[in-house]
Short mmCIF file of C-alpha atoms in Angstrom, two decimals:
data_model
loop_
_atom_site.label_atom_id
_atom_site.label_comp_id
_atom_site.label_asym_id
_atom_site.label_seq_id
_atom_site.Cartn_x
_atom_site.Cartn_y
_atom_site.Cartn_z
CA UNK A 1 -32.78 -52.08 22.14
CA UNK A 2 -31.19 -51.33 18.54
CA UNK A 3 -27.26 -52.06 18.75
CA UNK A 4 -25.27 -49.03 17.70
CA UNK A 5 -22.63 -49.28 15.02
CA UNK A 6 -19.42 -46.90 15.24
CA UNK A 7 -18.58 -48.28 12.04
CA UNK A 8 -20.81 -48.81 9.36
CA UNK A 9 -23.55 -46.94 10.66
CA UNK A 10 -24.20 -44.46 8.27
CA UNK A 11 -28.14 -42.96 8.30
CA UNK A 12 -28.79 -40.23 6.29
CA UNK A 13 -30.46 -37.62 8.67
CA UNK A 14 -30.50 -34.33 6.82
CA UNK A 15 -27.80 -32.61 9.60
CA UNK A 16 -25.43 -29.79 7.72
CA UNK A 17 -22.55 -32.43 7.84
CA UNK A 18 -24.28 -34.69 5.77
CA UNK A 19 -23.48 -32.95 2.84
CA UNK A 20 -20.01 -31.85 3.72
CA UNK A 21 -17.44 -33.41 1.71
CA UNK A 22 -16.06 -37.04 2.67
CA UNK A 23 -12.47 -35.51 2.79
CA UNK A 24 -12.90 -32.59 4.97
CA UNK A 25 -14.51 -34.74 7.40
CA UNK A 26 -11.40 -37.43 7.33
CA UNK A 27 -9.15 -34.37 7.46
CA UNK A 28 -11.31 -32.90 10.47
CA UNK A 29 -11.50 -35.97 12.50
CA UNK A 30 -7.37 -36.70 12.33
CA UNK A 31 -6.93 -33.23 13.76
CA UNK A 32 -9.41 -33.51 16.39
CA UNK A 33 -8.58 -37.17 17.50
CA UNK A 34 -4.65 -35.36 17.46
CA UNK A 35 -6.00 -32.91 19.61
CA UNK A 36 -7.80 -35.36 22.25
CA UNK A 37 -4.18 -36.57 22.52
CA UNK A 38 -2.02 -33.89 22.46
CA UNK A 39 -4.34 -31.60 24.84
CA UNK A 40 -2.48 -31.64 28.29
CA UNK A 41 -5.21 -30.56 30.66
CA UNK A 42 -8.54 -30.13 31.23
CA UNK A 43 -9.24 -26.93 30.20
CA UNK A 44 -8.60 -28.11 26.65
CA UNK A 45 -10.58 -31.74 26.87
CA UNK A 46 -13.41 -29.57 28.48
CA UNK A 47 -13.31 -27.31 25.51
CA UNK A 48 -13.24 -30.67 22.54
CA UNK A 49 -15.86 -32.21 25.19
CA UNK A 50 -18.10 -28.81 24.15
CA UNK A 51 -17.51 -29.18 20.57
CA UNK A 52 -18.22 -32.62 20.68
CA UNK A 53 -21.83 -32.62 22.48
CA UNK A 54 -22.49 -29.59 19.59
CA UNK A 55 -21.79 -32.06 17.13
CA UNK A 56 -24.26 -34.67 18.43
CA UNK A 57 -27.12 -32.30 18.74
CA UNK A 58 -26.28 -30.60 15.09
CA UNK A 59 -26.31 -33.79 13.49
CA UNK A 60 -29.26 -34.68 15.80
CA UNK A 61 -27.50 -38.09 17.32
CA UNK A 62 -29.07 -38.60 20.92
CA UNK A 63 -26.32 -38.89 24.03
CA UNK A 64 -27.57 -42.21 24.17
CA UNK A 65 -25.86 -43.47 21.06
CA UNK A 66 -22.70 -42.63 22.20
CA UNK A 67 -23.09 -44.29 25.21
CA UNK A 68 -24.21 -47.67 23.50
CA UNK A 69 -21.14 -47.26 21.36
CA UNK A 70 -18.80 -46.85 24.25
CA UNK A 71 -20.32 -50.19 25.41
CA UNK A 72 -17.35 -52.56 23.80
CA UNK A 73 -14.81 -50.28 25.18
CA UNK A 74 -16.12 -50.88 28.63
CA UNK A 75 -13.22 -52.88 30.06
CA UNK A 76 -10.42 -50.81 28.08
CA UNK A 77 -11.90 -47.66 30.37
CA UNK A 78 -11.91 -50.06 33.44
CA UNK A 79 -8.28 -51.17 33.00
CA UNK A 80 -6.84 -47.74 32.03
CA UNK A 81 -8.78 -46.61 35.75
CA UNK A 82 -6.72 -49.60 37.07
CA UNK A 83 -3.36 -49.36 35.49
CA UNK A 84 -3.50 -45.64 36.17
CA UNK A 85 -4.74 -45.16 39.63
CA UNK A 86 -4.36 -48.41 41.57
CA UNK A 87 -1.12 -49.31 43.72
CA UNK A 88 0.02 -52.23 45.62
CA UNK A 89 3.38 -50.87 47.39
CA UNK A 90 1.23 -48.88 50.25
CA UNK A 91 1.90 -45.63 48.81
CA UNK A 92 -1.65 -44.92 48.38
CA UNK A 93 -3.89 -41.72 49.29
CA UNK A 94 -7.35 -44.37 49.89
CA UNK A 95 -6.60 -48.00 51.59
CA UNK A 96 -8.29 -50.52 50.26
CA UNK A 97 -7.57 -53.73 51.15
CA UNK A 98 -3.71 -54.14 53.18
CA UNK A 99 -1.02 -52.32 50.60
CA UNK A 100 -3.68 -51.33 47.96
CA UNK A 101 -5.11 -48.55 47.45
CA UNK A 102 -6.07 -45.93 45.09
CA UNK A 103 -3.70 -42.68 44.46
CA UNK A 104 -5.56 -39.53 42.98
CA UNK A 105 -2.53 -38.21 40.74
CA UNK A 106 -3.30 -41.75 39.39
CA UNK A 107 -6.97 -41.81 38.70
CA UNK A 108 -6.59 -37.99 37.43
CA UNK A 109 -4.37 -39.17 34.97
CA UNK A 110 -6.96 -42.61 34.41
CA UNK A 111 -9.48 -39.67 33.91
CA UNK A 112 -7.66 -37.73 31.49
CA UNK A 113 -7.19 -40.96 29.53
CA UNK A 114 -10.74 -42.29 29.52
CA UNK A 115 -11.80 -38.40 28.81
CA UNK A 116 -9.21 -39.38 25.55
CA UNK A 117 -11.26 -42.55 24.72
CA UNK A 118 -14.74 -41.10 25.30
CA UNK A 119 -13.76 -38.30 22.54
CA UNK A 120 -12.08 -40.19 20.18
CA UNK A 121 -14.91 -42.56 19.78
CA UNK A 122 -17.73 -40.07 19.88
CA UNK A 123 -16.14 -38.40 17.01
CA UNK A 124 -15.63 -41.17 14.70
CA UNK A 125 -19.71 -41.93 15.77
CA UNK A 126 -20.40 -38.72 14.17
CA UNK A 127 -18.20 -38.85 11.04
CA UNK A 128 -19.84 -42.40 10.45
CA UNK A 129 -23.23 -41.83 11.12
CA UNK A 130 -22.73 -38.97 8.66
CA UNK A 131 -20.80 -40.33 5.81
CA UNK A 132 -21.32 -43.60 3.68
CA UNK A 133 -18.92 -45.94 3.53
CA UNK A 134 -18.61 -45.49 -0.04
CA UNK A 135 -17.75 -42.09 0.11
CA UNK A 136 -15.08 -42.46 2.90
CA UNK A 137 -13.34 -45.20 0.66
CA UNK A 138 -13.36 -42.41 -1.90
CA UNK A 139 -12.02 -39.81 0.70
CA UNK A 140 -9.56 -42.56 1.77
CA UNK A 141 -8.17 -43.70 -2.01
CA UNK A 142 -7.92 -39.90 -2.60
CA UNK A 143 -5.87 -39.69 0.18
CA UNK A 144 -3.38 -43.10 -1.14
CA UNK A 145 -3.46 -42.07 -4.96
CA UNK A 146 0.23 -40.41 -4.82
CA UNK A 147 1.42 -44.23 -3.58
CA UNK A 148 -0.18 -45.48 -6.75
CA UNK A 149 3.15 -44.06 -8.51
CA UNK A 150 4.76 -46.57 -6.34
CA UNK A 151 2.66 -49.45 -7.20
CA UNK A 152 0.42 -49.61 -4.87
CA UNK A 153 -3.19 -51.02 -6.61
CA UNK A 154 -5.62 -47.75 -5.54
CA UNK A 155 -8.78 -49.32 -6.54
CA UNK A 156 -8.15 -52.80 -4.67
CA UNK A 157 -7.93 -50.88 -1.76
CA UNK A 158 -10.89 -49.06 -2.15
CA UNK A 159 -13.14 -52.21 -2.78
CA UNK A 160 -11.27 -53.99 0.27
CA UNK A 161 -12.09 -50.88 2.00
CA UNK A 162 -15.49 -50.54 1.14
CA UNK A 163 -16.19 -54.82 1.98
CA UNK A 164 -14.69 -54.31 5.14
CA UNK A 165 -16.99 -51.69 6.12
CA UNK A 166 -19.98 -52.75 4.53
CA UNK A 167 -18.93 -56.39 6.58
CA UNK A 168 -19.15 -54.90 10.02
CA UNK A 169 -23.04 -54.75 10.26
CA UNK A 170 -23.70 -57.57 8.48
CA UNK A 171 -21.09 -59.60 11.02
CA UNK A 172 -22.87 -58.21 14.02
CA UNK A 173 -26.55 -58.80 12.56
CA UNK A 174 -25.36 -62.32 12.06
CA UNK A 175 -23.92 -63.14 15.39
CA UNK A 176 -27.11 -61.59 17.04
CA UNK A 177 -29.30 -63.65 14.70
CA UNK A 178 -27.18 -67.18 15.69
CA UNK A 179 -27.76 -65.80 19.28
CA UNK A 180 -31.17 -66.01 19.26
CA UNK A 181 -31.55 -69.30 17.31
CA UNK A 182 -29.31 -70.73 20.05
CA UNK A 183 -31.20 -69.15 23.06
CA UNK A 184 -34.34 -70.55 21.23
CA UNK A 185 -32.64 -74.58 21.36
CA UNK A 186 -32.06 -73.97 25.03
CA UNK A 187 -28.08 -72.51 25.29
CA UNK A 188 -27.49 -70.38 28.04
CA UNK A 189 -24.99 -67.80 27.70
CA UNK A 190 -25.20 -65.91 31.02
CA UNK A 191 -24.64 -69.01 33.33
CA UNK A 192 -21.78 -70.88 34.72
CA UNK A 193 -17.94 -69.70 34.81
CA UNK A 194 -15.82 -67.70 32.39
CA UNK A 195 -14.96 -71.03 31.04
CA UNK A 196 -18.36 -72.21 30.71
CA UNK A 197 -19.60 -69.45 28.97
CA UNK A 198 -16.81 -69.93 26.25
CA UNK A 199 -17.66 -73.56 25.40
CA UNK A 200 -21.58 -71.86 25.09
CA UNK A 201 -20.20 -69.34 22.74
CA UNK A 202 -18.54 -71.85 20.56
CA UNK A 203 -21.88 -73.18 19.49
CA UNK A 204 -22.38 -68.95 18.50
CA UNK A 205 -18.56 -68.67 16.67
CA UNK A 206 -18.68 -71.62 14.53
CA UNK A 207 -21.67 -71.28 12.57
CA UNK A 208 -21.00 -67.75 12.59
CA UNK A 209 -17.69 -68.27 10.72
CA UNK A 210 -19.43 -70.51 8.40
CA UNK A 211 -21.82 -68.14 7.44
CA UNK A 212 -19.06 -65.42 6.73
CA UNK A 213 -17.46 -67.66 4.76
CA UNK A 214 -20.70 -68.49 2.73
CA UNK A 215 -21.30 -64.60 2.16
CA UNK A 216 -17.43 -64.26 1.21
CA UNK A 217 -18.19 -66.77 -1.51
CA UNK A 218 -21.45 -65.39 -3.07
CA UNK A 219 -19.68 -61.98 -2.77
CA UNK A 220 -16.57 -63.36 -4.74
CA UNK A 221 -19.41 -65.13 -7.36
CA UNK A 222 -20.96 -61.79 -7.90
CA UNK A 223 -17.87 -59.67 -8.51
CA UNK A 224 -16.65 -62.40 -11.14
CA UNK A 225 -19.84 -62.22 -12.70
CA UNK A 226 -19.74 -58.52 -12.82
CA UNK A 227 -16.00 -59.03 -15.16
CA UNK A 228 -14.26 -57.02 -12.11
CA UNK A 229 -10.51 -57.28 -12.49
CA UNK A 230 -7.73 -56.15 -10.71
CA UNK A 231 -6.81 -52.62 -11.18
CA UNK A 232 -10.53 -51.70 -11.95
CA UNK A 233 -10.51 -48.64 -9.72
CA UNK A 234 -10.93 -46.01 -11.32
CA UNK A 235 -14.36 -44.71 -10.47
CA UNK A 236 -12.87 -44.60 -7.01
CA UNK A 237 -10.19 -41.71 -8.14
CA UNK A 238 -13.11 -38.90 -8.77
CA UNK A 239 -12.79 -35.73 -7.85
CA UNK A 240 -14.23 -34.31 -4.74
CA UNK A 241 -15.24 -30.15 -4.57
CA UNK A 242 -14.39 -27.99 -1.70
CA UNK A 243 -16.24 -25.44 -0.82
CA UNK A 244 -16.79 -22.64 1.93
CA UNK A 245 -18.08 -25.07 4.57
CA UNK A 246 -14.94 -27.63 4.03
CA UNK A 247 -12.48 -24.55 4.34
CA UNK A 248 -14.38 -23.51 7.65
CA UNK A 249 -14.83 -27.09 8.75
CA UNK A 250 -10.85 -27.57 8.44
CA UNK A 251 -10.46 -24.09 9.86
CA UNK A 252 -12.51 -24.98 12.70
CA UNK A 253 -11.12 -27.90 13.42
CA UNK A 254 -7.24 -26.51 13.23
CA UNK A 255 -8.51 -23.48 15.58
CA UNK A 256 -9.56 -26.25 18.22
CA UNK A 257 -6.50 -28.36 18.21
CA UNK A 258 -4.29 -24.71 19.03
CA UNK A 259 -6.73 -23.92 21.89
CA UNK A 260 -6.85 -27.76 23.64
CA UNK A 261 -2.82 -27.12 23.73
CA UNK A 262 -2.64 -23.84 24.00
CA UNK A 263 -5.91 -22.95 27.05
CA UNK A 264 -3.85 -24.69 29.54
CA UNK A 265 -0.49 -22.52 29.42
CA UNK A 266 -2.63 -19.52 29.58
CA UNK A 267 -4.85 -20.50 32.85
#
């Protein structure tokens, strides 16, 4: 099964966001991830939960995907269930086991908050699987170019940026690579105790690290060769247009964050 990249996952698939500008989307996905948190009921999660599953199917990204990236925020969901909806005093609606139990005003809220989670992530999915990394560093130097009065170096950031994103796939197609070559020589990673399986990932993590370090030094080789200097950004600082779609996109998005507040004060 093909591991799914929130970050760094960008494949062009011909979907009407595609060619929407890098800096409506950025502006679009801080006022939707504001309104996943500042939506107090259902009614208005239901209604970002809508606009989120029309997202997926416009830009053609299966349900699946989403679910595969919600994978390594698995035990975040679990614990805010926990934290949320299980007591230990005996005030509980459900015994479980002598004083705890489980409270529903507890897991509604736990609900509420994993609803939060689920939304925030599928929306960056879709803003990554539809923009290239280079052109969200653009969106995002764009967006720091007023600090560069201040002194702050613009174009570093952007190539930081950019290195950091472009490093996320190539960290996780490493590590599943080392996996393999260790499964191969005979390491077990799914037997034994939490502390067993630690000392078995420490013969993953090292060589790993190694590696990283090797592609951080033929990175740094090939941008000295290439005469980059500090300050070099300006290709970075082009102009993006807006058009039509952006305005409606933003529009869109601003008329969604009024209703998730707004829907449950008029139910």
């Amino acid at each position: 099964m093909p591991r799914t990249r929130v970050l760094g996952g960008y494949a062009a698939a011909g979907s009407w966001l595609d060619g929407l500008a890098a800096g409506a989307k950025v502006a679009c996905l801080l006022l939707l991830s504001l309104a996943a948190m500042a939506a107090p009921g259902w009614e208005g999660l239901a209604l970002l939960g809508v606009a989120l599953l029309a997202l997926l199917a416009s830009c053609r990204l299966p349900l699946g995907r989403l679910l595969l990236a919600l994978r390594p925020a698995t035990v975040l969901l679990v614990l805010s269930l926990l934290a949320n909806g299980l007591v230990v005093d005996g005030s509980f609606d459900l015994g479980l086991m002598g004083g705890v139990g489980l409270r529903w005003a507890g897991l509604a809220r736990a609900g509420m908050a994993v609803c939060r989670i689920v939304l925030m992530v599928g929306l960056v999915l879709v803003m990554t699987s539809t923009t290239s990394t280079s052109s969200l560093s653009r969106s995002l130097v764009r967006g720091l170019s007023p600090l560069g009065r201040l002194g702050l170096p613009v174009g570093d950031v952007a190539m930081v940026v950019v290195v950091a994103l472009r490093f996320i796939p190539e960290v996780e197609e490493e590590f599943a690579l080392i996996v393999r070559a260790q499964r191969a020589r005979g390491v077990r990673f799914d037997q034994g105790g939490p502390a067993c399986r630690l000392r078995a990932y420490a013969a993953v993590m090292i060589p790993l690290v190694v590696a990283l370090f090797r592609r951080s030094d033929e990175l740094a080789q090939a941008l000295r060769d290439r005469c980059y200097a500090s300050g070099s950004g300006q290709p970075w600082r082009q102009g993006e247009t807006w058009g039509a779609r952006e305005r409606l996109s933003l529009a869109t998005s601003l008329a969604l964050l009024v209703a998730a507040i707004v829907l449950p004060a008029l139910s």
